[in-house]
mmCIF file of C-alpha atoms in Angstrom:
data_model
loop_
_atom_site.group_PDB
_atom_site.id
_atom_site.type_symbol
_atom_site.label_atom_id
_atom_site.label_comp_id
_atom_site.label_asym_id
_atom_site.label_seq_id
_atom_site.Cartn_x
_atom_site.Cartn_y
_atom_site.Cartn_z
ATOM 1 C CA UNK K 1 13.094 -22.659 -34.848
ATOM 2 C CA UNK K 2 11.354 -23.987 -31.720
ATOM 3 C CA UNK K 3 14.255 -22.754 -29.604
ATOM 4 C CA UNK K 4 13.806 -19.184 -30.929
ATOM 5 C CA UNK K 5 10.084 -19.293 -30.132
ATOM 6 C CA UNK K 6 10.825 -20.513 -26.604
ATOM 7 C CA UNK K 7 13.369 -17.749 -26.102
ATOM 8 C CA UNK K 8 10.972 -15.155 -27.523
ATOM 9 C CA UNK K 9 8.143 -16.475 -25.331
ATOM 10 C CA UNK K 10 10.374 -16.275 -22.274
ATOM 11 C CA UNK K 11 11.298 -12.680 -23.138
ATOM 12 C CA UNK K 12 7.639 -11.702 -23.399
ATOM 13 C CA UNK K 13 6.874 -13.418 -20.088
ATOM 14 C CA UNK K 14 9.741 -11.596 -18.384
ATOM 15 C CA UNK K 15 8.436 -8.258 -19.713
ATOM 16 C CA UNK K 16 4.871 -8.986 -18.597
ATOM 17 C CA UNK K 17 5.995 -10.127 -15.146
ATOM 18 C CA UNK K 18 8.171 -7.033 -14.875
ATOM 19 C CA UNK K 19 5.248 -4.791 -15.781
ATOM 20 C CA UNK K 20 2.951 -6.524 -13.291
ATOM 21 C CA UNK K 21 5.621 -6.252 -10.592
ATOM 22 C CA UNK K 22 5.982 -2.550 -11.338
ATOM 23 C CA UNK K 23 2.243 -1.933 -11.031
ATOM 24 C CA UNK K 24 1.978 -3.976 -7.825
ATOM 25 C CA UNK K 25 5.012 -2.263 -6.332
ATOM 26 C CA UNK K 26 3.838 1.256 -7.063
ATOM 27 C CA UNK K 27 0.235 0.533 -6.024
ATOM 28 C CA UNK K 28 1.304 -0.929 -2.677
ATOM 29 C CA UNK K 29 3.616 1.980 -2.070
ATOM 30 C CA UNK K 30 0.894 4.500 -2.970
ATOM 31 C CA UNK K 31 -1.541 2.922 -0.511
ATOM 32 C CA UNK K 32 1.042 3.025 2.283
ATOM 33 C CA UNK K 33 1.889 6.649 1.452
ATOM 34 C CA UNK K 34 -1.764 7.723 1.690
ATOM 35 C CA UNK K 35 -1.982 6.110 5.129
ATOM 36 C CA UNK K 36 1.267 7.724 6.274
ATOM 37 C CA UNK K 37 0.132 11.096 4.909
ATOM 38 C CA UNK K 38 -3.037 10.799 6.997
ATOM 39 C CA UNK K 39 -0.920 10.089 10.090
ATOM 40 C CA UNK K 40 1.378 13.050 9.372
ATOM 41 C CA UNK K 41 -1.537 15.419 8.795
ATOM 42 C CA UNK K 42 -3.196 14.239 12.001
ATOM 43 C CA UNK K 43 -0.019 14.536 14.095
ATOM 44 C CA UNK K 44 0.600 17.979 12.617
ATOM 45 C CA UNK K 45 -2.943 19.039 13.544
ATOM 46 C CA UNK K 46 -3.800 19.943 9.958
ATOM 47 C CA UNK K 47 -7.055 21.793 9.456
ATOM 48 C CA UNK K 48 -9.709 19.057 8.990
ATOM 49 C CA UNK K 49 -11.780 21.426 6.835
ATOM 50 C CA UNK K 50 -8.940 21.835 4.337
ATOM 51 C CA UNK K 51 -9.566 20.036 1.043
ATOM 52 C CA UNK K 52 -6.256 18.186 1.063
ATOM 53 C CA UNK K 53 -6.644 17.013 4.640
ATOM 54 C CA UNK K 54 -10.218 15.833 4.149
ATOM 55 C CA UNK K 55 -9.394 14.100 0.856
ATOM 56 C CA UNK K 56 -6.457 12.222 2.379
ATOM 57 C CA UNK K 57 -8.637 11.218 5.355
ATOM 58 C CA UNK K 58 -11.412 10.059 3.003
ATOM 59 C CA UNK K 59 -8.963 7.930 1.006
ATOM 60 C CA UNK K 60 -7.180 6.572 4.078
ATOM 61 C CA UNK K 61 -10.229 5.187 5.860
ATOM 62 C CA UNK K 62 -11.134 2.439 3.340
ATOM 63 C CA UNK K 63 -7.450 1.661 2.720
ATOM 64 C CA UNK K 64 -6.979 1.005 6.441
ATOM 65 C CA UNK K 65 -9.348 -1.967 6.122
ATOM 66 C CA UNK K 66 -10.194 -3.190 9.629
ATOM 67 C CA UNK K 67 -7.198 -1.496 11.200
ATOM 68 C CA UNK K 68 -8.760 1.977 11.550
ATOM 69 C CA UNK K 69 -10.271 1.056 14.925
ATOM 70 C CA UNK K 70 -8.115 -1.903 15.972
ATOM 71 C CA UNK K 71 -6.651 -0.132 19.007
ATOM 72 C CA UNK K 72 -8.602 2.363 21.103
ATOM 73 C CA UNK K 73 -6.234 4.521 23.163
ATOM 74 C CA UNK K 74 -7.700 7.533 24.988
ATOM 75 C CA UNK K 75 -5.811 10.025 22.806
ATOM 76 C CA UNK K 76 -7.421 10.246 19.332
ATOM 77 C CA UNK K 77 -4.119 11.317 17.757
ATOM 78 C CA UNK K 78 -2.390 8.266 19.184
ATOM 79 C CA UNK K 79 -5.241 6.113 17.842
ATOM 80 C CA UNK K 80 -4.589 7.419 14.314
ATOM 81 C CA UNK K 81 -0.837 6.927 14.655
ATOM 82 C CA UNK K 82 -1.129 3.343 15.849
ATOM 83 C CA UNK K 83 -4.058 2.151 13.730
ATOM 84 C CA UNK K 84 -3.157 3.777 10.437
ATOM 85 C CA UNK K 85 0.535 3.068 11.039
ATOM 86 C CA UNK K 86 -0.235 -0.634 11.462
ATOM 87 C CA UNK K 87 -2.348 -0.497 8.300
ATOM 88 C CA UNK K 88 0.551 1.066 6.362
ATOM 89 C CA UNK K 89 2.905 -1.650 7.610
ATOM 90 C CA UNK K 90 0.343 -4.279 6.636
ATOM 91 C CA UNK K 91 0.191 -2.935 3.068
ATOM 92 C CA UNK K 92 3.986 -2.846 2.807
ATOM 93 C CA UNK K 93 4.181 -6.488 3.932
ATOM 94 C CA UNK K 94 1.432 -7.501 1.479
ATOM 95 C CA UNK K 95 3.243 -5.581 -1.272
ATOM 96 C CA UNK K 96 6.462 -7.420 -0.497
ATOM 97 C CA UNK K 97 4.796 -10.845 -0.471
ATOM 98 C CA UNK K 98 2.934 -10.222 -3.722
ATOM 99 C CA UNK K 99 6.116 -8.959 -5.401
ATOM 100 C CA UNK K 100 7.912 -12.151 -4.350
ATOM 101 C CA UNK K 101 5.104 -14.243 -5.832
ATOM 102 C CA UNK K 102 5.100 -12.249 -9.060
ATOM 103 C CA UNK K 103 8.875 -12.576 -9.433
ATOM 104 C CA UNK K 104 8.610 -16.350 -9.063
ATOM 105 C CA UNK K 105 6.762 -16.410 -12.383
ATOM 106 C CA UNK K 106 9.649 -14.705 -14.189
#
């Protein structure tokens, strides 16, 4: 009887850890995609008055944390590429580390 409860408890834990890993994975990926979208729109010289462009820029700024002004090259487009690109890489690394930690609990 105790063995069945242990097995059932392990199954529930595996499902919960899997669900948490899924949420963490998708959230980290979504953050990185917003930052990359901002870079792509900037490099493509998207109209800053367009609703999509301004919304992506508004979302990207807080997600970039302190990276949005880390480097200050003369070219503003290059500044967005480098700073928001580094922020996207940061979030992908954090996502990977958190996923490894979550999977250790499985």
